[in-house]
């Protein structure tokens, strides 16, 4: 395989993994369920996007690359709708968001 | 095949584990529902990386299909979930009108 | 009479578009192989029938330019959103100023609002909590950001997706 493609793929995969790490750290550190949803719907989804891109550039056929890229919108749709359901349920259950002024530790 | 796929799959799996433990601890019921999101997203990532790990050609493309089906099911579940929520919302709205 | 002709035209056009779309989808799913067209033909016909039953063609159709505009808007904003929340999570001191806000929606009820709520959840700093009446309840990670501006920009991008056909 072309070395340039391999390097590009490796870089994309590592960026993706970094976003996953950020998502997990956010999940562990953020104060309430709403803030945690932010990390899962944004950081993790972008992480998956980069992983898929990294695998798509080294796919052996164009169709395989298309197939990989097809997965991303599906997962996005799933995340957005499930996250809406969770946020709505949390709001219904009366879980108040923890508010801060931007300086709290 | 960059040689990174296997280790990264393991890394994602560890992330999933840490996140699941966090989600299971709660404290609220809503926190526990985060597990549904985690499987839909990180699970697909792990499967895709595993499809390309190992390095023997032909690659394990069946796992790509598994990931696709998992993503599809997650999307359908999400839509069904939300549709029920939206339906209830409209119902309530009509009743209050 | 003219109306009937228009309706038929619309029908033929959407049937054609959808057939092309499902065929392309099948072709991607089998990774460009050419040996399974029997099965593929059946799948395309069945999915076409299901889609016509579940989503009959209406006066409003998708605009391809509008979809492209929305897609590029979405892609840029989504990368921004991922970076922003990743930086927030990895910063040594968590600097959050979360708040829940009810904001007025200007998009018409139905599909457009569903897309709006889902899109905002994936964009920087906003998370849709619920829609009640014409208000959208959002959870915002940092209330010092220009949320209203972002909401209006997103609504504008979404409004482009659909166009009225005669």
mmCIF file of C-alpha atoms in Angstrom:
data_model
loop_
_atom_site.group_PDB
_atom_site.id
_atom_site.type_symbol
_atom_site.label_atom_id
_atom_site.label_comp_id
_atom_site.label_asym_id
_atom_site.label_seq_id
_atom_site.Cartn_x
_atom_site.Cartn_y
_atom_site.Cartn_z
ATOM 1 C CA UNK A 1 0.000 0.000 0.000
ATOM 2 C CA UNK A 2 1.018 3.541 -0.657
ATOM 3 C CA UNK A 3 3.004 4.979 2.251
ATOM 4 C CA UNK A 4 1.296 8.384 1.995
ATOM 5 C CA UNK A 5 -2.146 6.798 2.260
ATOM 6 C CA UNK A 6 -1.008 4.703 5.193
ATOM 7 C CA UNK A 7 0.300 7.772 7.034
ATOM 8 C CA UNK A 8 -2.885 9.735 6.319
ATOM 9 C CA UNK A 9 -4.966 6.818 7.538
ATOM 10 C CA UNK A 10 -2.913 6.480 10.731
ATOM 11 C CA UNK A 11 -3.211 10.214 11.428
ATOM 12 C CA UNK A 12 -6.986 10.167 10.952
ATOM 13 C CA UNK A 13 -7.355 7.098 13.183
ATOM 14 C CA UNK A 14 -5.289 8.716 15.946
ATOM 15 C CA UNK A 15 -7.326 11.943 15.764
ATOM 16 C CA UNK A 16 -10.479 9.848 16.030
ATOM 17 C CA UNK A 17 -9.165 8.010 19.083
ATOM 18 C CA UNK A 18 -8.277 11.346 20.706
ATOM 19 C CA UNK A 19 -11.867 12.518 20.341
ATOM 20 C CA UNK A 20 -13.078 9.274 21.905
ATOM 21 C CA UNK A 21 -10.692 9.862 24.802
ATOM 22 C CA UNK A 22 -11.976 13.432 25.201
ATOM 23 C CA UNK A 23 -15.519 12.123 25.135
ATOM 24 C CA UNK A 24 -14.798 9.596 27.873
ATOM 25 C CA UNK A 25 -12.966 12.178 30.007
ATOM 26 C CA UNK A 26 -15.887 14.546 29.571
ATOM 27 C CA UNK A 27 -18.313 11.815 30.534
ATOM 28 C CA UNK A 28 -16.347 11.201 33.742
ATOM 29 C CA UNK A 29 -15.854 14.876 34.622
ATOM 30 C CA UNK A 30 -19.006 16.708 33.542
ATOM 31 C CA UNK A 31 -21.409 17.424 36.381
ATOM 32 C CA UNK A 32 -24.844 16.309 35.167
ATOM 33 C CA UNK A 33 -26.620 14.169 32.599
ATOM 34 C CA UNK A 34 -27.183 17.073 30.184
ATOM 35 C CA UNK A 35 -23.516 18.028 30.040
ATOM 36 C CA UNK A 36 -22.581 14.363 29.622
ATOM 37 C CA UNK A 37 -24.949 14.109 26.667
ATOM 38 C CA UNK A 38 -23.012 16.963 25.057
ATOM 39 C CA UNK A 39 -19.797 14.941 25.083
ATOM 40 C CA UNK A 40 -21.442 11.809 23.720
ATOM 41 C CA UNK A 41 -23.289 13.554 20.904
ATOM 42 C CA UNK A 42 -20.375 15.704 19.799
ATOM 43 C CA UNK A 43 -16.944 14.337 20.748
ATOM 44 C CA UNK A 44 -17.736 10.645 20.283
ATOM 45 C CA UNK A 45 -19.540 11.219 16.998
ATOM 46 C CA UNK A 46 -16.656 13.226 15.606
ATOM 47 C CA UNK A 47 -14.300 10.495 16.821
ATOM 48 C CA UNK A 48 -16.269 7.894 14.883
ATOM 49 C CA UNK A 49 -16.284 10.218 11.862
ATOM 50 C CA UNK A 50 -12.479 10.382 11.879
ATOM 51 C CA UNK A 51 -12.124 6.619 12.409
ATOM 52 C CA UNK A 52 -14.449 5.948 9.478
ATOM 53 C CA UNK A 53 -12.553 8.447 7.319
ATOM 54 C CA UNK A 54 -9.256 6.835 8.309
ATOM 55 C CA UNK A 55 -10.525 3.400 7.297
ATOM 56 C CA UNK A 56 -12.215 4.682 4.133
ATOM 57 C CA UNK A 57 -8.985 6.126 2.687
ATOM 58 C CA UNK A 58 -7.343 2.702 2.889
ATOM 59 C CA UNK A 59 -10.373 0.757 1.581
ATOM 60 C CA UNK A 60 -9.575 -1.491 -1.382
ATOM 61 C CA UNK A 61 -12.509 -0.304 -3.495
ATOM 62 C CA UNK A 62 -14.490 2.896 -3.895
ATOM 63 C CA UNK A 63 -17.677 1.017 -3.035
ATOM 64 C CA UNK A 64 -16.194 -0.199 0.242
ATOM 65 C CA UNK A 65 -15.280 3.405 1.094
ATOM 66 C CA UNK A 66 -18.845 4.499 0.281
ATOM 67 C CA UNK A 67 -20.205 1.723 2.473
ATOM 68 C CA UNK A 68 -18.034 2.836 5.395
ATOM 69 C CA UNK A 69 -19.080 6.463 4.916
ATOM 70 C CA UNK A 70 -22.742 5.369 4.903
ATOM 71 C CA UNK A 71 -22.418 4.277 8.521
ATOM 72 C CA UNK A 72 -21.652 7.762 9.870
ATOM 73 C CA UNK A 73 -25.007 9.461 9.132
ATOM 74 C CA UNK A 74 -26.827 6.448 10.557
ATOM 75 C CA UNK A 75 -24.948 6.720 13.837
ATOM 76 C CA UNK A 76 -25.463 10.500 13.890
ATOM 77 C CA UNK A 77 -29.191 10.030 13.466
ATOM 78 C CA UNK A 78 -29.232 7.430 16.215
ATOM 79 C CA UNK A 79 -27.245 9.641 18.619
ATOM 80 C CA UNK A 80 -29.334 12.729 18.013
ATOM 81 C CA UNK A 81 -32.672 11.012 18.496
ATOM 82 C CA UNK A 82 -31.613 8.895 21.478
ATOM 83 C CA UNK A 83 -29.987 11.925 23.109
ATOM 84 C CA UNK A 84 -33.203 13.928 22.605
ATOM 85 C CA UNK A 85 -35.198 11.135 24.226
ATOM 86 C CA UNK A 86 -32.821 10.995 27.199
ATOM 87 C CA UNK A 87 -32.707 14.776 27.681
ATOM 88 C CA UNK A 88 -36.471 15.002 27.417
ATOM 89 C CA UNK A 89 -36.959 12.193 29.917
ATOM 90 C CA UNK A 90 -34.486 13.787 32.318
ATOM 91 C CA UNK A 91 -36.364 17.085 32.023
ATOM 92 C CA UNK A 92 -39.647 15.274 32.610
ATOM 93 C CA UNK A 93 -38.265 13.570 35.701
ATOM 94 C CA UNK A 94 -37.391 17.018 37.002
ATOM 95 C CA UNK A 95 -33.625 16.583 36.959
ATOM 96 C CA UNK A 96 -32.333 20.128 37.218
ATOM 97 C CA UNK A 97 -29.170 21.049 35.333
ATOM 98 C CA UNK A 98 -26.214 22.080 37.415
ATOM 99 C CA UNK A 99 -25.496 25.655 36.534
ATOM 100 C CA UNK A 100 -22.260 27.493 36.983
ATOM 101 C CA UNK A 101 -20.816 30.853 36.151
ATOM 102 C CA UNK A 102 -17.810 29.618 34.223
ATOM 103 C CA UNK A 103 -15.297 29.679 37.088
ATOM 104 C CA UNK A 104 -16.259 26.619 39.082
ATOM 105 C CA UNK A 105 -13.712 23.847 39.295
ATOM 106 C CA UNK B 1 -3.815 -1.869 7.477
ATOM 107 C CA UNK B 2 -1.595 0.529 9.387
ATOM 108 C CA UNK B 3 -1.059 -1.764 12.365
ATOM 109 C CA UNK B 4 -2.940 0.724 14.502
ATOM 110 C CA UNK B 5 -6.385 -0.791 14.073
ATOM 111 C CA UNK B 6 -6.019 -3.585 16.628
ATOM 112 C CA UNK B 7 -4.572 -1.458 19.446
ATOM 113 C CA UNK B 8 -7.073 1.330 18.751
ATOM 114 C CA UNK B 9 -9.954 -1.157 18.893
ATOM 115 C CA UNK B 10 -8.700 -2.181 22.330
ATOM 116 C CA UNK B 11 -8.361 1.486 23.330
ATOM 117 C CA UNK B 12 -11.958 2.166 22.279
ATOM 118 C CA UNK B 13 -13.083 -0.900 24.181
ATOM 119 C CA UNK B 14 -11.414 0.455 27.350
ATOM 120 C CA UNK B 15 -13.135 3.801 26.764
ATOM 121 C CA UNK B 16 -16.445 2.002 26.425
ATOM 122 C CA UNK B 17 -15.793 0.126 29.645
ATOM 123 C CA UNK B 18 -14.941 3.269 31.638
ATOM 124 C CA UNK B 19 -17.950 5.084 30.212
ATOM 125 C CA UNK B 20 -20.270 2.165 30.952
ATOM 126 C CA UNK B 21 -19.104 2.015 34.567
ATOM 127 C CA UNK B 22 -19.706 5.756 34.863
ATOM 128 C CA UNK B 23 -23.156 5.429 33.296
ATOM 129 C CA UNK B 24 -24.120 2.455 35.474
ATOM 130 C CA UNK B 25 -23.180 4.349 38.642
ATOM 131 C CA UNK B 26 -25.855 6.887 37.822
ATOM 132 C CA UNK B 27 -26.720 8.779 39.947
ATOM 133 C CA UNK B 28 -29.972 9.300 38.054
ATOM 134 C CA UNK B 29 -31.917 6.958 35.811
ATOM 135 C CA UNK B 30 -31.194 9.288 32.902
ATOM 136 C CA UNK B 31 -27.444 8.736 33.377
ATOM 137 C CA UNK B 32 -27.961 5.024 32.996
ATOM 138 C CA UNK B 33 -29.743 5.529 29.698
ATOM 139 C CA UNK B 34 -26.473 6.898 28.320
ATOM 140 C CA UNK B 35 -25.395 3.275 27.879
ATOM 141 C CA UNK B 36 -27.729 3.053 24.840
ATOM 142 C CA UNK B 37 -25.827 5.903 23.197
ATOM 143 C CA UNK B 38 -22.432 4.414 24.045
ATOM 144 C CA UNK B 39 -23.135 1.060 22.424
ATOM 145 C CA UNK B 40 -24.516 2.671 19.288
ATOM 146 C CA UNK B 41 -21.428 4.791 18.802
ATOM 147 C CA UNK B 42 -18.342 3.211 20.344
ATOM 148 C CA UNK B 43 -19.594 -0.272 19.513
ATOM 149 C CA UNK B 44 -19.702 0.594 15.817
ATOM 150 C CA UNK B 45 -16.202 2.104 16.047
ATOM 151 C CA UNK B 46 -14.760 -1.039 17.651
ATOM 152 C CA UNK B 47 -16.359 -3.308 15.031
ATOM 153 C CA UNK B 48 -15.045 -1.228 12.133
ATOM 154 C CA UNK B 49 -11.512 -1.167 13.540
ATOM 155 C CA UNK B 50 -11.618 -4.922 14.090
ATOM 156 C CA UNK B 51 -12.727 -5.419 10.481
ATOM 157 C CA UNK B 52 -9.449 -3.845 9.392
ATOM 158 C CA UNK B 53 -7.234 -5.311 12.107
ATOM 159 C CA UNK B 54 -5.112 -8.424 11.671
ATOM 160 C CA UNK B 55 -3.642 -7.484 8.339
ATOM 161 C CA UNK B 56 -4.410 -10.639 6.387
ATOM 162 C CA UNK B 57 -6.026 -9.930 3.062
ATOM 163 C CA UNK B 58 -8.872 -10.270 2.303
ATOM 164 C CA UNK B 59 -9.934 -8.123 5.223
ATOM 165 C CA UNK B 60 -12.681 -9.229 7.505
ATOM 166 C CA UNK B 61 -15.331 -7.292 5.618
ATOM 167 C CA UNK B 62 -18.213 -9.203 7.199
ATOM 168 C CA UNK B 63 -17.583 -7.092 10.317
ATOM 169 C CA UNK B 64 -18.289 -3.957 8.294
ATOM 170 C CA UNK B 65 -21.724 -5.407 7.557
ATOM 171 C CA UNK B 66 -22.188 -6.160 11.250
ATOM 172 C CA UNK B 67 -21.275 -2.556 12.086
ATOM 173 C CA UNK B 68 -23.670 -1.287 9.416
ATOM 174 C CA UNK B 69 -26.509 -3.371 10.820
ATOM 175 C CA UNK B 70 -25.713 -2.217 14.361
ATOM 176 C CA UNK B 71 -25.771 1.423 13.202
ATOM 177 C CA UNK B 72 -29.018 0.824 11.330
ATOM 178 C CA UNK B 73 -30.633 -0.810 14.356
ATOM 179 C CA UNK B 74 -29.440 2.016 16.602
ATOM 180 C CA UNK B 75 -30.950 4.560 14.195
ATOM 181 C CA UNK B 76 -34.254 2.679 13.997
ATOM 182 C CA UNK B 77 -34.351 2.318 17.785
ATOM 183 C CA UNK B 78 -33.643 6.009 18.142
ATOM 184 C CA UNK B 79 -36.377 6.978 15.715
ATOM 185 C CA UNK B 80 -38.867 4.629 17.386
ATOM 186 C CA UNK B 81 -37.903 6.015 20.796
ATOM 187 C CA UNK B 82 -38.241 9.592 19.632
ATOM 188 C CA UNK B 83 -41.404 8.945 17.669
ATOM 189 C CA UNK B 84 -43.083 7.753 20.847
ATOM 190 C CA UNK B 85 -41.816 10.841 22.630
ATOM 191 C CA UNK B 86 -42.972 13.149 19.814
ATOM 192 C CA UNK B 87 -46.312 11.377 19.663
ATOM 193 C CA UNK B 88 -46.863 11.861 23.373
ATOM 194 C CA UNK B 89 -45.839 15.505 23.051
ATOM 195 C CA UNK B 90 -48.417 16.164 20.350
ATOM 196 C CA UNK B 91 -51.085 14.273 22.251
ATOM 197 C CA UNK B 92 -50.465 16.402 25.298
ATOM 198 C CA UNK B 93 -50.497 19.487 23.152
ATOM 199 C CA UNK B 94 -53.850 18.590 21.660
ATOM 200 C CA UNK B 95 -55.327 17.839 25.022
ATOM 201 C CA UNK B 96 -54.203 21.178 26.441
ATOM 202 C CA UNK B 97 -55.637 23.080 23.432
ATOM 203 C CA UNK C 1 -57.130 18.296 -15.701
ATOM 204 C CA UNK C 2 -53.906 20.269 -15.482
ATOM 205 C CA UNK C 3 -53.757 19.526 -11.805
ATOM 206 C CA UNK C 4 -54.032 15.785 -12.417
ATOM 207 C CA UNK C 5 -51.238 15.905 -14.993
ATOM 208 C CA UNK C 6 -49.049 17.792 -12.522
ATOM 209 C CA UNK C 7 -49.721 15.242 -9.800
ATOM 210 C CA UNK C 8 -48.825 12.402 -12.157
ATOM 211 C CA UNK C 9 -45.645 14.144 -13.211
ATOM 212 C CA UNK C 10 -44.699 14.611 -9.596
ATOM 213 C CA UNK C 11 -45.370 10.944 -8.919
ATOM 214 C CA UNK C 12 -43.319 9.751 -11.852
ATOM 215 C CA UNK C 13 -40.475 12.032 -10.860
ATOM 216 C CA UNK C 14 -40.352 10.844 -7.254
ATOM 217 C CA UNK C 15 -40.651 7.180 -8.283
ATOM 218 C CA UNK C 16 -37.713 7.667 -10.649
ATOM 219 C CA UNK C 17 -35.604 9.499 -8.086
ATOM 220 C CA UNK C 18 -36.265 6.942 -5.397
ATOM 221 C CA UNK C 19 -35.518 4.006 -7.706
ATOM 222 C CA UNK C 20 -32.174 5.554 -8.592
ATOM 223 C CA UNK C 21 -31.447 6.155 -4.909
ATOM 224 C CA UNK C 22 -32.320 2.606 -3.806
ATOM 225 C CA UNK C 23 -30.391 1.071 -6.688
ATOM 226 C CA UNK C 24 -27.327 3.111 -5.773
ATOM 227 C CA UNK C 25 -27.742 2.079 -2.153
ATOM 228 C CA UNK C 26 -27.946 -1.599 -3.098
ATOM 229 C CA UNK C 27 -24.879 -1.262 -5.279
ATOM 230 C CA UNK C 28 -22.896 0.238 -2.399
ATOM 231 C CA UNK C 29 -24.109 -2.470 0.001
ATOM 232 C CA UNK C 30 -22.867 -5.275 -2.285
ATOM 233 C CA UNK C 31 -19.619 -3.338 -2.808
ATOM 234 C CA UNK C 32 -20.064 -2.902 -6.549
ATOM 235 C CA UNK C 33 -20.386 -6.587 -7.414
ATOM 236 C CA UNK C 34 -22.542 -7.369 -10.420
ATOM 237 C CA UNK C 35 -23.608 -10.934 -9.632
ATOM 238 C CA UNK C 36 -26.569 -10.345 -7.320
ATOM 239 C CA UNK C 37 -28.922 -8.258 -9.410
ATOM 240 C CA UNK C 38 -31.874 -10.668 -9.074
ATOM 241 C CA UNK C 39 -31.922 -10.204 -5.327
ATOM 242 C CA UNK C 40 -31.068 -6.541 -5.808
ATOM 243 C CA UNK C 41 -33.999 -5.964 -8.126
ATOM 244 C CA UNK C 42 -36.414 -7.499 -5.622
ATOM 245 C CA UNK C 43 -34.949 -5.395 -2.789
ATOM 246 C CA UNK C 44 -35.166 -2.184 -4.798
ATOM 247 C CA UNK C 45 -38.792 -2.831 -5.768
ATOM 248 C CA UNK C 46 -39.776 -3.760 -2.207
ATOM 249 C CA UNK C 47 -38.083 -0.707 -0.680
ATOM 250 C CA UNK C 48 -39.618 1.527 -3.337
ATOM 251 C CA UNK C 49 -43.079 0.169 -2.495
ATOM 252 C CA UNK C 50 -42.452 0.618 1.237
ATOM 253 C CA UNK C 51 -41.201 4.170 0.771
ATOM 254 C CA UNK C 52 -44.189 5.148 -1.399
ATOM 255 C CA UNK C 53 -46.537 3.669 1.181
ATOM 256 C CA UNK C 54 -44.850 5.273 4.186
ATOM 257 C CA UNK C 55 -43.836 8.586 2.575
ATOM 258 C CA UNK C 56 -46.134 9.403 -0.367
ATOM 259 C CA UNK C 57 -44.834 12.165 -2.650
ATOM 260 C CA UNK C 58 -46.107 15.593 -1.640
ATOM 261 C CA UNK C 59 -45.949 19.115 -2.974
ATOM 262 C CA UNK C 60 -42.813 19.733 -0.997
ATOM 263 C CA UNK C 61 -39.714 17.983 -2.264
ATOM 264 C CA UNK C 62 -36.044 17.996 -1.422
ATOM 265 C CA UNK C 63 -33.857 20.546 -3.099
ATOM 266 C CA UNK C 64 -30.476 19.067 -3.990
ATOM 267 C CA UNK C 65 -28.720 22.434 -3.735
ATOM 268 C CA UNK C 66 -30.377 23.064 -0.376
ATOM 269 C CA UNK C 67 -29.297 19.635 0.873
ATOM 270 C CA UNK C 68 -25.722 20.365 -0.188
ATOM 271 C CA UNK C 69 -25.798 23.745 1.595
ATOM 272 C CA UNK C 70 -27.178 22.138 4.735
ATOM 273 C CA UNK C 71 -24.674 19.284 4.557
ATOM 274 C CA UNK C 72 -21.664 21.577 4.354
ATOM 275 C CA UNK C 73 -23.030 23.789 7.131
ATOM 276 C CA UNK C 74 -23.577 20.686 9.232
ATOM 277 C CA UNK C 75 -20.117 19.260 8.576
ATOM 278 C CA UNK C 76 -18.270 22.461 9.510
ATOM 279 C CA UNK C 77 -20.373 23.089 12.610
ATOM 280 C CA UNK C 78 -20.139 19.485 13.723
ATOM 281 C CA UNK C 79 -16.328 19.521 13.601
ATOM 282 C CA UNK C 80 -16.433 22.797 15.539
ATOM 283 C CA UNK C 81 -18.786 21.241 18.086
ATOM 284 C CA UNK C 82 -16.559 18.212 18.568
ATOM 285 C CA UNK C 83 -13.442 20.344 19.045
ATOM 286 C CA UNK C 84 -15.198 22.686 21.459
ATOM 287 C CA UNK C 85 -16.543 19.979 23.731
ATOM 288 C CA UNK C 86 -13.254 18.020 23.567
ATOM 289 C CA UNK C 87 -11.320 21.111 24.680
ATOM 290 C CA UNK C 88 -13.844 21.759 27.450
ATOM 291 C CA UNK C 89 -13.473 18.177 28.673
ATOM 292 C CA UNK C 90 -9.671 18.070 28.573
ATOM 293 C CA UNK C 91 -9.038 21.492 30.132
ATOM 294 C CA UNK C 92 -7.520 21.112 33.605
ATOM 295 C CA UNK C 93 -10.188 23.343 35.122
ATOM 296 C CA UNK C 94 -13.724 22.738 33.930
ATOM 297 C CA UNK C 95 -15.039 26.096 32.842
ATOM 298 C CA UNK C 96 -18.703 25.440 32.247
ATOM 299 C CA UNK C 97 -21.574 27.869 32.461
ATOM 300 C CA UNK C 98 -24.485 25.553 31.704
ATOM 301 C CA UNK C 99 -28.040 26.818 31.571
ATOM 302 C CA UNK C 100 -31.402 25.668 30.215
ATOM 303 C CA UNK C 101 -33.200 28.135 27.965
ATOM 304 C CA UNK C 102 -36.503 28.241 26.104
ATOM 305 C CA UNK C 103 -36.127 29.858 22.720
ATOM 306 C CA UNK C 104 -38.783 30.603 20.077
ATOM 307 C CA UNK C 105 -38.723 28.537 16.843
ATOM 308 C CA UNK C 106 -39.538 30.147 13.514
ATOM 309 C CA UNK C 107 -39.595 26.968 11.395
ATOM 310 C CA UNK C 108 -43.016 25.423 10.600
ATOM 311 C CA UNK C 109 -44.132 22.377 12.661
ATOM 312 C CA UNK C 110 -43.371 18.885 11.396
ATOM 313 C CA UNK C 111 -40.283 17.476 9.740
ATOM 314 C CA UNK C 112 -38.326 20.760 9.809
ATOM 315 C CA UNK C 113 -38.541 21.002 13.602
ATOM 316 C CA UNK C 114 -37.475 17.399 14.090
ATOM 317 C CA UNK C 115 -34.436 18.085 11.909
ATOM 318 C CA UNK C 116 -33.777 21.311 13.860
ATOM 319 C CA UNK C 117 -33.877 19.609 17.264
ATOM 320 C CA UNK C 118 -31.638 16.773 16.091
ATOM 321 C CA UNK C 119 -29.185 19.075 14.340
ATOM 322 C CA UNK C 120 -28.809 21.392 17.325
ATOM 323 C CA UNK C 121 -27.889 18.418 19.516
ATOM 324 C CA UNK C 122 -24.930 17.772 17.233
ATOM 325 C CA UNK C 123 -23.808 21.400 16.902
ATOM 326 C CA UNK C 124 -21.454 23.318 19.222
ATOM 327 C CA UNK C 125 -22.678 24.005 22.721
ATOM 328 C CA UNK C 126 -26.382 23.205 22.305
ATOM 329 C CA UNK C 127 -28.451 20.156 23.245
ATOM 330 C CA UNK C 128 -32.157 19.875 22.476
ATOM 331 C CA UNK C 129 -34.199 18.939 25.523
ATOM 332 C CA UNK C 130 -37.756 19.239 24.259
ATOM 333 C CA UNK C 131 -40.110 21.095 21.989
ATOM 334 C CA UNK C 132 -43.269 22.455 23.516
ATOM 335 C CA UNK C 133 -45.537 24.554 21.343
ATOM 336 C CA UNK C 134 -43.350 27.003 19.468
ATOM 337 C CA UNK C 135 -40.608 26.920 22.056
ATOM 338 C CA UNK C 136 -37.483 24.836 21.943
ATOM 339 C CA UNK C 137 -35.874 24.027 25.272
ATOM 340 C CA UNK C 138 -32.097 23.855 24.913
ATOM 341 C CA UNK C 139 -29.346 22.916 27.313
ATOM 342 C CA UNK C 140 -26.391 25.179 26.734
ATOM 343 C CA UNK C 141 -22.879 24.375 27.909
ATOM 344 C CA UNK C 142 -21.614 27.929 27.955
ATOM 345 C CA UNK C 143 -24.178 30.660 28.214
ATOM 346 C CA UNK C 144 -21.720 33.358 27.178
ATOM 347 C CA UNK C 145 -21.803 32.132 23.573
ATOM 348 C CA UNK C 146 -24.156 33.726 20.997
ATOM 349 C CA UNK C 147 -26.813 31.003 21.104
ATOM 350 C CA UNK C 148 -29.638 32.939 19.437
ATOM 351 C CA UNK C 149 -27.459 33.701 16.423
ATOM 352 C CA UNK C 150 -26.528 30.046 16.089
ATOM 353 C CA UNK C 151 -30.179 28.957 16.328
ATOM 354 C CA UNK C 152 -31.212 31.358 13.553
ATOM 355 C CA UNK C 153 -28.304 30.300 11.326
ATOM 356 C CA UNK C 154 -29.261 26.640 11.798
ATOM 357 C CA UNK C 155 -32.903 27.392 11.020
ATOM 358 C CA UNK C 156 -31.881 29.195 7.839
ATOM 359 C CA UNK C 157 -29.747 26.257 6.721
ATOM 360 C CA UNK C 158 -32.602 23.811 7.405
ATOM 361 C CA UNK C 159 -35.195 25.922 5.572
ATOM 362 C CA UNK C 160 -33.147 25.456 2.380
ATOM 363 C CA UNK C 161 -33.602 21.659 2.394
ATOM 364 C CA UNK C 162 -37.133 21.689 1.020
ATOM 365 C CA UNK C 163 -38.622 23.392 -1.977
ATOM 366 C CA UNK C 164 -42.149 23.542 -3.331
ATOM 367 C CA UNK C 165 -42.722 21.782 -6.621
ATOM 368 C CA UNK C 166 -45.639 22.844 -8.832
#
